[in-house]
JSON list of C-alpha atoms and ligand atoms in Angstrom, two decimals:
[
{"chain": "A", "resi": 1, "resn": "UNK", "atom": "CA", "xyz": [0.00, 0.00, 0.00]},
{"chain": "A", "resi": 2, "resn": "UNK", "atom": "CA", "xyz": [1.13, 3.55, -0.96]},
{"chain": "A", "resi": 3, "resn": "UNK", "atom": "CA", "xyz": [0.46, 7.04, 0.51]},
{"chain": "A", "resi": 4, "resn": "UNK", "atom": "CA", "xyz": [0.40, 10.17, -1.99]},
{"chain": "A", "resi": 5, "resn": "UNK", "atom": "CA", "xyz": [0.27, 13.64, -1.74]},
{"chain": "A", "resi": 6, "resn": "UNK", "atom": "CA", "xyz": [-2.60, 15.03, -4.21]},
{"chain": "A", "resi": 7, "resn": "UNK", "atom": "CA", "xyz": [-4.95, 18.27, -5.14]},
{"chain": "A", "resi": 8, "resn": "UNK", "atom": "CA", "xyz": [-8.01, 17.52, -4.29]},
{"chain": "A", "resi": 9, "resn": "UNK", "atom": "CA", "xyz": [-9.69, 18.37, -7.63]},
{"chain": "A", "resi": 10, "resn": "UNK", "atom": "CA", "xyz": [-7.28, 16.03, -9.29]},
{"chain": "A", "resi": 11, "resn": "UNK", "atom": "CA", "xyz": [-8.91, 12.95, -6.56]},
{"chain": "A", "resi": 12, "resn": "UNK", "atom": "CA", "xyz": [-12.39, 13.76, -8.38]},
{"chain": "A", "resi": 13, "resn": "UNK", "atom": "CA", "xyz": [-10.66, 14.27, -12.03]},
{"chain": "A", "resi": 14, "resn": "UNK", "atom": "CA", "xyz": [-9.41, 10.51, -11.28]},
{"chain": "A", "resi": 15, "resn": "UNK", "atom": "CA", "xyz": [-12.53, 9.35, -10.47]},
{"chain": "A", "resi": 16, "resn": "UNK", "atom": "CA", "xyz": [-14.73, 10.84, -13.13]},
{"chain": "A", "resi": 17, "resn": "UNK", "atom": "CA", "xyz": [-12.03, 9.69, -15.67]},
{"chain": "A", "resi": 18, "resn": "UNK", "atom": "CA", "xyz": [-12.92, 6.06, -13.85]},
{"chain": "A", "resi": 19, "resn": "UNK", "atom": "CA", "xyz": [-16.58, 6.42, -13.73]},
{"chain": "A", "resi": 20, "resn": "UNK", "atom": "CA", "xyz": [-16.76, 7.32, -17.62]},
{"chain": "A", "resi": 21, "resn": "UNK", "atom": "CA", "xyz": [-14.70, 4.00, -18.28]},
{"chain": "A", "resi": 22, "resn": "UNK", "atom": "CA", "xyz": [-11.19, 4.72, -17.81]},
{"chain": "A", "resi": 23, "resn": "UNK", "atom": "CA", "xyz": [-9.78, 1.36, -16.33]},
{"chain": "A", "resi": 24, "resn": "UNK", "atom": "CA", "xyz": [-6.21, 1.66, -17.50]},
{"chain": "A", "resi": 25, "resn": "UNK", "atom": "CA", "xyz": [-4.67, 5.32, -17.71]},
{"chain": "A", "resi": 26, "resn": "UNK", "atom": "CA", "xyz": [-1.90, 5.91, -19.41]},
{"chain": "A", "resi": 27, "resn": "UNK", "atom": "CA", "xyz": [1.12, 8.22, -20.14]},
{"chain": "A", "resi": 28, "resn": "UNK", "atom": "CA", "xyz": [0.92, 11.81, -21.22]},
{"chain": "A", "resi": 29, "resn": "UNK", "atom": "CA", "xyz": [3.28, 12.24, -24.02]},
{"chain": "A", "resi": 30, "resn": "UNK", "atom": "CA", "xyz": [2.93, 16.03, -24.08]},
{"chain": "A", "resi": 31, "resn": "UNK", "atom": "CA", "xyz": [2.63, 17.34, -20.20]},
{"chain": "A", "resi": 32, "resn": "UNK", "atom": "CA", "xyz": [4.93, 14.23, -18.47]},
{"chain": "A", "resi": 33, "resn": "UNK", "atom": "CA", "xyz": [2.80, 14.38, -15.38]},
{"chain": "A", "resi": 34, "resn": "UNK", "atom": "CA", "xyz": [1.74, 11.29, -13.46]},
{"chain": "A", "resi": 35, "resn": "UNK", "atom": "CA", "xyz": [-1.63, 11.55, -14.10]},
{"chain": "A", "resi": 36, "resn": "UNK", "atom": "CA", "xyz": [-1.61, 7.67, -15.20]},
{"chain": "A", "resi": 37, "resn": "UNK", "atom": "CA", "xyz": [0.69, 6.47, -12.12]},
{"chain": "A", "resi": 38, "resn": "UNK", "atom": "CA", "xyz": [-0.86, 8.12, -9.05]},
{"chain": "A", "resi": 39, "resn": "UNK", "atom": "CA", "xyz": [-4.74, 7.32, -11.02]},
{"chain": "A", "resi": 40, "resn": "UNK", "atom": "CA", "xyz": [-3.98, 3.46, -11.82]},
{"chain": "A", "resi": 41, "resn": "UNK", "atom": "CA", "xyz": [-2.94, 3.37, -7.91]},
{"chain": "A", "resi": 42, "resn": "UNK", "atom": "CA", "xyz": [-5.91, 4.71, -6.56]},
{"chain": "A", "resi": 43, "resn": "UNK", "atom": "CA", "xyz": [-8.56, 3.39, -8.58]},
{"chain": "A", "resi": 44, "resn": "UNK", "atom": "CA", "xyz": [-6.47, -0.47, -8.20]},
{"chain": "A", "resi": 45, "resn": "UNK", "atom": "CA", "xyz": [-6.95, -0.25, -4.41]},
{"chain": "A", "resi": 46, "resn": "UNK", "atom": "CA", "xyz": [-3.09, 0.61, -4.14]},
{"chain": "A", "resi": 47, "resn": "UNK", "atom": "CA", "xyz": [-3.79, 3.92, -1.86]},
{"chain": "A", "resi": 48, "resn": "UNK", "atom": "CA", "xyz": [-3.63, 3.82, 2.02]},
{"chain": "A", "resi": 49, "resn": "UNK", "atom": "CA", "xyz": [-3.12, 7.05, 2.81]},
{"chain": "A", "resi": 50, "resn": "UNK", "atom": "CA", "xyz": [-3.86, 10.50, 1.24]},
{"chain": "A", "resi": 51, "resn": "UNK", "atom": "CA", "xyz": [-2.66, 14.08, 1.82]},
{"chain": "A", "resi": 52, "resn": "UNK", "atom": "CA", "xyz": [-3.75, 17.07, 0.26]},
{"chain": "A", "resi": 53, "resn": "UNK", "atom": "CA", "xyz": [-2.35, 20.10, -1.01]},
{"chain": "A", "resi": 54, "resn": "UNK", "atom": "CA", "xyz": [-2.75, 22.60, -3.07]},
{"chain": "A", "resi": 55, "resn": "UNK", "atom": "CA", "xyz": [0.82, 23.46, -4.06]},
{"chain": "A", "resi": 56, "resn": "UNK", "atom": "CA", "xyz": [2.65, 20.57, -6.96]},
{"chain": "A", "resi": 57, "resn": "UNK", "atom": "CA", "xyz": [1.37, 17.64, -5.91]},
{"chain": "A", "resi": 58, "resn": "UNK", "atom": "CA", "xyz": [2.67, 13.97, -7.18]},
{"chain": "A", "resi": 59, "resn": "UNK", "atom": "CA", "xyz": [0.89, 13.95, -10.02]},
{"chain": "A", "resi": 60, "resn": "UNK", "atom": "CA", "xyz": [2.67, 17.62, -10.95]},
{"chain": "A", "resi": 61, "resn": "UNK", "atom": "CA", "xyz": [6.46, 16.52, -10.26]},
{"chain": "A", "resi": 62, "resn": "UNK", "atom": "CA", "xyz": [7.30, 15.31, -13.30]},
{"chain": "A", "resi": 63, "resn": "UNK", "atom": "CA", "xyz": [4.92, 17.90, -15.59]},
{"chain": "A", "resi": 64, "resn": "UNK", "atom": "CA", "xyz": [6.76, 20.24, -17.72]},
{"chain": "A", "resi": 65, "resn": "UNK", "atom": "CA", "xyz": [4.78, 23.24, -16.18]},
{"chain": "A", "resi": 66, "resn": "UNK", "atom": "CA", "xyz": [5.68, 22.59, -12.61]},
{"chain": "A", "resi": 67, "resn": "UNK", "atom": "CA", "xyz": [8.26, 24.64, -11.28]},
{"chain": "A", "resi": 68, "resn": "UNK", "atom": "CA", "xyz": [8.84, 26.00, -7.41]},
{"chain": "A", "resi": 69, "resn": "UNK", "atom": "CA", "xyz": [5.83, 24.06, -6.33]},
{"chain": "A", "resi": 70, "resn": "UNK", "atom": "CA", "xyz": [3.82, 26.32, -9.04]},
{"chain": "A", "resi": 71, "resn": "UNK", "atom": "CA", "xyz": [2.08, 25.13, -11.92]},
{"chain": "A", "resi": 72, "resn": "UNK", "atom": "CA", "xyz": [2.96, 27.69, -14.85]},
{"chain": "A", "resi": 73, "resn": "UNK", "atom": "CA", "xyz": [0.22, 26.14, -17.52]},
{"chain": "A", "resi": 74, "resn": "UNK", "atom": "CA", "xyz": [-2.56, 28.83, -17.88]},
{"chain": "A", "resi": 75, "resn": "UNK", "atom": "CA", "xyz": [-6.28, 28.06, -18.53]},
{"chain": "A", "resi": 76, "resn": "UNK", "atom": "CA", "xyz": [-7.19, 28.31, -22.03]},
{"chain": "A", "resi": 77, "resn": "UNK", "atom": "CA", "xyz": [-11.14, 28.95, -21.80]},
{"chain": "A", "resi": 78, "resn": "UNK", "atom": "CA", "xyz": [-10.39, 31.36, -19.50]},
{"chain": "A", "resi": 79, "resn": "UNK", "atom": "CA", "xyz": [-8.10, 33.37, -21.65]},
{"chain": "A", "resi": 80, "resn": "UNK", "atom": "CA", "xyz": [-4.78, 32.56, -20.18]},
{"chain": "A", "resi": 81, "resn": "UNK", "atom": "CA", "xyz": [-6.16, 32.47, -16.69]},
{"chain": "A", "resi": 82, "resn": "UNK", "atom": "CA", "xyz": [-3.49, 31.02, -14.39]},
{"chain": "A", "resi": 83, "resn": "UNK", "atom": "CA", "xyz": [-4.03, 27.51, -14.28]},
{"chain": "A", "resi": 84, "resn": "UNK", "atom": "CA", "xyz": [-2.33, 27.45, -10.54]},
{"chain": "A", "resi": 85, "resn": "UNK", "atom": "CA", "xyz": [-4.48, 30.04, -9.18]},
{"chain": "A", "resi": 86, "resn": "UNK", "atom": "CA", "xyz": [-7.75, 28.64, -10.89]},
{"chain": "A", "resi": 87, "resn": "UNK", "atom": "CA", "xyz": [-6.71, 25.31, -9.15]},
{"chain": "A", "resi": 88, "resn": "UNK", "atom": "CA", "xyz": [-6.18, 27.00, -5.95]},
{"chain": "A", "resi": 89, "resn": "UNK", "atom": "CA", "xyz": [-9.62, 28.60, -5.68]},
{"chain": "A", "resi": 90, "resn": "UNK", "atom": "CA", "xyz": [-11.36, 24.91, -6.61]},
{"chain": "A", "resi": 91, "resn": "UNK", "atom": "CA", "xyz": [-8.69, 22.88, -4.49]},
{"chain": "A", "resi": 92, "resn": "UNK", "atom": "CA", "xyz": [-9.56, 26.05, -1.15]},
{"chain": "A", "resi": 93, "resn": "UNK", "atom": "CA", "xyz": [-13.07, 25.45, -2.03]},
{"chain": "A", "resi": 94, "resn": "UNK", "atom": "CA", "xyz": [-13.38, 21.62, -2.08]},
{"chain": "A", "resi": 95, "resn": "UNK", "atom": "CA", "xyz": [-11.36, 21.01, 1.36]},
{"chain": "A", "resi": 96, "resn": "UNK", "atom": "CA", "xyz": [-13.90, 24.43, 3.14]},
{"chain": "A", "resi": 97, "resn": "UNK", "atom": "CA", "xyz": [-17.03, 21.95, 2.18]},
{"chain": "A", "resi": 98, "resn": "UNK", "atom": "CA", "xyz": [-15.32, 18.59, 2.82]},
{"chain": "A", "resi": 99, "resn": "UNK", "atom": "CA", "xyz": [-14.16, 20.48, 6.22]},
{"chain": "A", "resi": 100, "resn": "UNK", "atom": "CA", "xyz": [-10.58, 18.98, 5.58]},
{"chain": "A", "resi": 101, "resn": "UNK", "atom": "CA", "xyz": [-7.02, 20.58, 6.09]},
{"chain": "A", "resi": 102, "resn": "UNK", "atom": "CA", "xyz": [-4.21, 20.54, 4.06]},
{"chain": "A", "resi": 103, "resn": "UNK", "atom": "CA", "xyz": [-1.21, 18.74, 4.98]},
{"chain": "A", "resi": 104, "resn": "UNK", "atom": "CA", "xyz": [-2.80, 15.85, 6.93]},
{"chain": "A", "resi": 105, "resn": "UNK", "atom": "CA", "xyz": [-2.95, 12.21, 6.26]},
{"chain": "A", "resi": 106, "resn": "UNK", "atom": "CA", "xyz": [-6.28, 10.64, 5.45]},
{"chain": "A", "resi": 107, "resn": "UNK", "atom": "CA", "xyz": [-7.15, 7.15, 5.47]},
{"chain": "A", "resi": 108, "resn": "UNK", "atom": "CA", "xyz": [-8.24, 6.60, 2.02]},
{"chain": "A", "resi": 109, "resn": "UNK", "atom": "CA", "xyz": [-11.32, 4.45, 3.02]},
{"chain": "A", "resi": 110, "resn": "UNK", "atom": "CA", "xyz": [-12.22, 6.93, 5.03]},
{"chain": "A", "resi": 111, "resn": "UNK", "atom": "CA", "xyz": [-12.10, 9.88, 2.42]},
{"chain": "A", "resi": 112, "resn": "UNK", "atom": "CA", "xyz": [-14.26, 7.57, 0.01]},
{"chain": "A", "resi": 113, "resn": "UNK", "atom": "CA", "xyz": [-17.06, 6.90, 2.47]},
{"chain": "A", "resi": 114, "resn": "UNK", "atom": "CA", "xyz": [-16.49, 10.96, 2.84]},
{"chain": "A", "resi": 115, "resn": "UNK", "atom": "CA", "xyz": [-17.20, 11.46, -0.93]},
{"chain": "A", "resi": 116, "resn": "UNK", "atom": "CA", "xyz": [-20.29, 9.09, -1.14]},
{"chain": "A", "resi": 117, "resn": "UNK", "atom": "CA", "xyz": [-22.26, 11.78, 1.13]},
{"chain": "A", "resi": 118, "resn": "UNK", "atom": "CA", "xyz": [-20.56, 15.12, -0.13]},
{"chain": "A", "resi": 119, "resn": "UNK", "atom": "CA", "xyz": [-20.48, 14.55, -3.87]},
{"chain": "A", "resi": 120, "resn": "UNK", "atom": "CA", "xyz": [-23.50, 16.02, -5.44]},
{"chain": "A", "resi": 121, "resn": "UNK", "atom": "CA", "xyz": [-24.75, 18.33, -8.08]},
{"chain": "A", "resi": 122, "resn": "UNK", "atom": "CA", "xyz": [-24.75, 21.57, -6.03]},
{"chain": "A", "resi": 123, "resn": "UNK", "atom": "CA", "xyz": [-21.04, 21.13, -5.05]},
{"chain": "A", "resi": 124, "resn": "UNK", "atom": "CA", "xyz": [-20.14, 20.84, -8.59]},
{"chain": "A", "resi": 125, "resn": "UNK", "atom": "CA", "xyz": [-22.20, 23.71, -9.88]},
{"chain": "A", "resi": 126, "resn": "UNK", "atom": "CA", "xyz": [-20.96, 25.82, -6.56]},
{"chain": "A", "resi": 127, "resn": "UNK", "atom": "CA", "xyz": [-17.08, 24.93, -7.05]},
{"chain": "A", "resi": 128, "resn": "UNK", "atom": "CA", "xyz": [-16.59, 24.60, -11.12]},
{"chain": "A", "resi": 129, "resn": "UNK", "atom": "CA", "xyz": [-18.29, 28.12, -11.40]},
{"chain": "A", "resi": 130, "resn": "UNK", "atom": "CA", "xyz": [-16.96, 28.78, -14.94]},
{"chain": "A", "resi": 131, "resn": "UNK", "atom": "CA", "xyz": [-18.12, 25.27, -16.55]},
{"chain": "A", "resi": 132, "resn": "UNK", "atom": "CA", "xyz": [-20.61, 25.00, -18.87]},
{"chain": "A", "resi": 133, "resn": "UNK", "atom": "CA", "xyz": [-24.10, 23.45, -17.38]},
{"chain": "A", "resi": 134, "resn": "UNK", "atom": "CA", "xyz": [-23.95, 20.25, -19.94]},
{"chain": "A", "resi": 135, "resn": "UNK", "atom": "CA", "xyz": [-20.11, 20.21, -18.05]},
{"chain": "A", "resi": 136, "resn": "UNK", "atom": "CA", "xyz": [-21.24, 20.14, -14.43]},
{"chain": "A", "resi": 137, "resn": "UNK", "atom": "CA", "xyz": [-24.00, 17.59, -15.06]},
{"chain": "A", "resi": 138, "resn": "UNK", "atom": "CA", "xyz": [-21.25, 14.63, -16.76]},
{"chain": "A", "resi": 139, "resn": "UNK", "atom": "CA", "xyz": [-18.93, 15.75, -13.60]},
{"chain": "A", "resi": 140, "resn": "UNK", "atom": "CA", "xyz": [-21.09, 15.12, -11.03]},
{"chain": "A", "resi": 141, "resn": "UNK", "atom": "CA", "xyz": [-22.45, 11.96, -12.47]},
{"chain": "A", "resi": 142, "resn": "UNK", "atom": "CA", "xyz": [-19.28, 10.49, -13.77]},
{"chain": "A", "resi": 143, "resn": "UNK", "atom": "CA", "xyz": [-17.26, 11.44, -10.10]},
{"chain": "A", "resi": 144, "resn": "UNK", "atom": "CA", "xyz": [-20.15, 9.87, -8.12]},
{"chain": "A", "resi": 145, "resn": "UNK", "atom": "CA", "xyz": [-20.10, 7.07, -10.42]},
{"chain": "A", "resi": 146, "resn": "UNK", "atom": "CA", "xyz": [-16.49, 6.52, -10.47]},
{"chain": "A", "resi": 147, "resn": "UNK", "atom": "CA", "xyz": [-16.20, 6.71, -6.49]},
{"chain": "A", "resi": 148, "resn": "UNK", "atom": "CA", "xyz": [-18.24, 3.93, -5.69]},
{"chain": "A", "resi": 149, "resn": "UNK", "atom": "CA", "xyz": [-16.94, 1.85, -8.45]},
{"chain": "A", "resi": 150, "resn": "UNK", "atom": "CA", "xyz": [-13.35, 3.21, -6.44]},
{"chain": "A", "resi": 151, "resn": "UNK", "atom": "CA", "xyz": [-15.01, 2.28, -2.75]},
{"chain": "A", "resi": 152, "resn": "UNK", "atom": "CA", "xyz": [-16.36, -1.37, -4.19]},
{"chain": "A", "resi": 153, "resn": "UNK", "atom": "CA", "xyz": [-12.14, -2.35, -5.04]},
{"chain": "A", "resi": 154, "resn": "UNK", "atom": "CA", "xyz": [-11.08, -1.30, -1.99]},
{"chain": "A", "resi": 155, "resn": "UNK", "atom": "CA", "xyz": [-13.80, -3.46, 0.05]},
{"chain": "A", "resi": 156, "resn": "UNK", "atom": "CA", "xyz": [-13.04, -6.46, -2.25]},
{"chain": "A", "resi": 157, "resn": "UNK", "atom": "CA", "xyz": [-9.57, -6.34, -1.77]},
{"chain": "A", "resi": 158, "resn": "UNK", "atom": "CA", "xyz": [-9.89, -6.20, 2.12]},
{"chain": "A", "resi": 159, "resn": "UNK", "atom": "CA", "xyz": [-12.42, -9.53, 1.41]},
{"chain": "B", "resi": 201, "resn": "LIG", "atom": "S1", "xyz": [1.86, 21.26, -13.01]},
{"chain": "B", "resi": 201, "resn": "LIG", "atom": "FE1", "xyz": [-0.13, 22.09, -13.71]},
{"chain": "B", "resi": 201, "resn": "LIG", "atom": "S2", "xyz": [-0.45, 21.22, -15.73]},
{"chain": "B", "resi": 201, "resn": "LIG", "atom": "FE2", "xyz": [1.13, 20.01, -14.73]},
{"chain": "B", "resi": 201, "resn": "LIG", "atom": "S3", "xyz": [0.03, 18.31, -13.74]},
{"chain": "B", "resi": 201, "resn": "LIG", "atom": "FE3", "xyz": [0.24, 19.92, -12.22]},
{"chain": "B", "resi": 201, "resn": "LIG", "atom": "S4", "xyz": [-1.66, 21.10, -12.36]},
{"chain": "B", "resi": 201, "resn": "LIG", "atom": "FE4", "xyz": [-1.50, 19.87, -14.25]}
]
């Protein structure tokens, strides 16, 4: 079993990735992060504990935008909006509901009971403000899907 340090909008890109029908993620050619690595962990029941931050997190390391604990990428639909400050607002935002702190370890079990009461349409249209309506709705559905699909492995594997 592993323990990672991750933003806490990239937990709920994993699992909406994994609801939709991601099983196996793979390599980004272009940005080098570990999307793939620190995803194939968590939804494969390989996660034991979790930390959040919102600074670089293991999934940044090796991405050719992160420098100083900063991701220099911008947003595109947002006109060049910084990507690390746009982050920062959703990754502040998610931990105020969740009434979680940065910098702790989290049992992962426990965070995925967490999300099976906290994920719902109204914190998706309240923290991905700028998304598009059609956007929010696959989110939410996808995320919830994908987290109990997530919670299910991680019961199976403990038997
Ligand atoms: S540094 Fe930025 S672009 Fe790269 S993985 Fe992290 S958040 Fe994504």
């Amino acid at each position: 079993m592993e323990n990672i340090v991750i933003k806490p909008h990239h937990l709920l890109d994993i699992l909406k990735l994994y609801g939709k029908g991601i099983e196996n993620f793979v390599p980004d050619i272009n940005y080098k992060h570990n999307f793939y690595l620190i995803a194939n962990m968590i939804v494969n029941g390989k996660v034991e504990f979790i930390r959040f931050t919102r600074d670089c997190d293991d999934i940044c390391r090796p991405c050719k935008y992160c420098k100083t604990e900063k991701c220099y990428d911008v947003v595109a639909f947002l006109n060049g909006y910084s990507k690390d400050q746009y982050n920062k607002e959703i990754d502040d935002e998610l931990l105020k509901i969740w009434s979680l702190r940065f910098g702790m370890d989290y049992n992962f079990k426990d965070i995925l009971v967490m999300l099976s009461k906290e994920l719902n349409y109204h914190l998706f249209k309240k923290v991905w403000k700028y998304e598009q309506e059609y956007a929010i709705q696959f989110r939410n559905a996808f995320t919830i899907m994908g987290s109990y699909k997530v919670f299910l492995n991680y019961m199976s594997i403990e038997g």
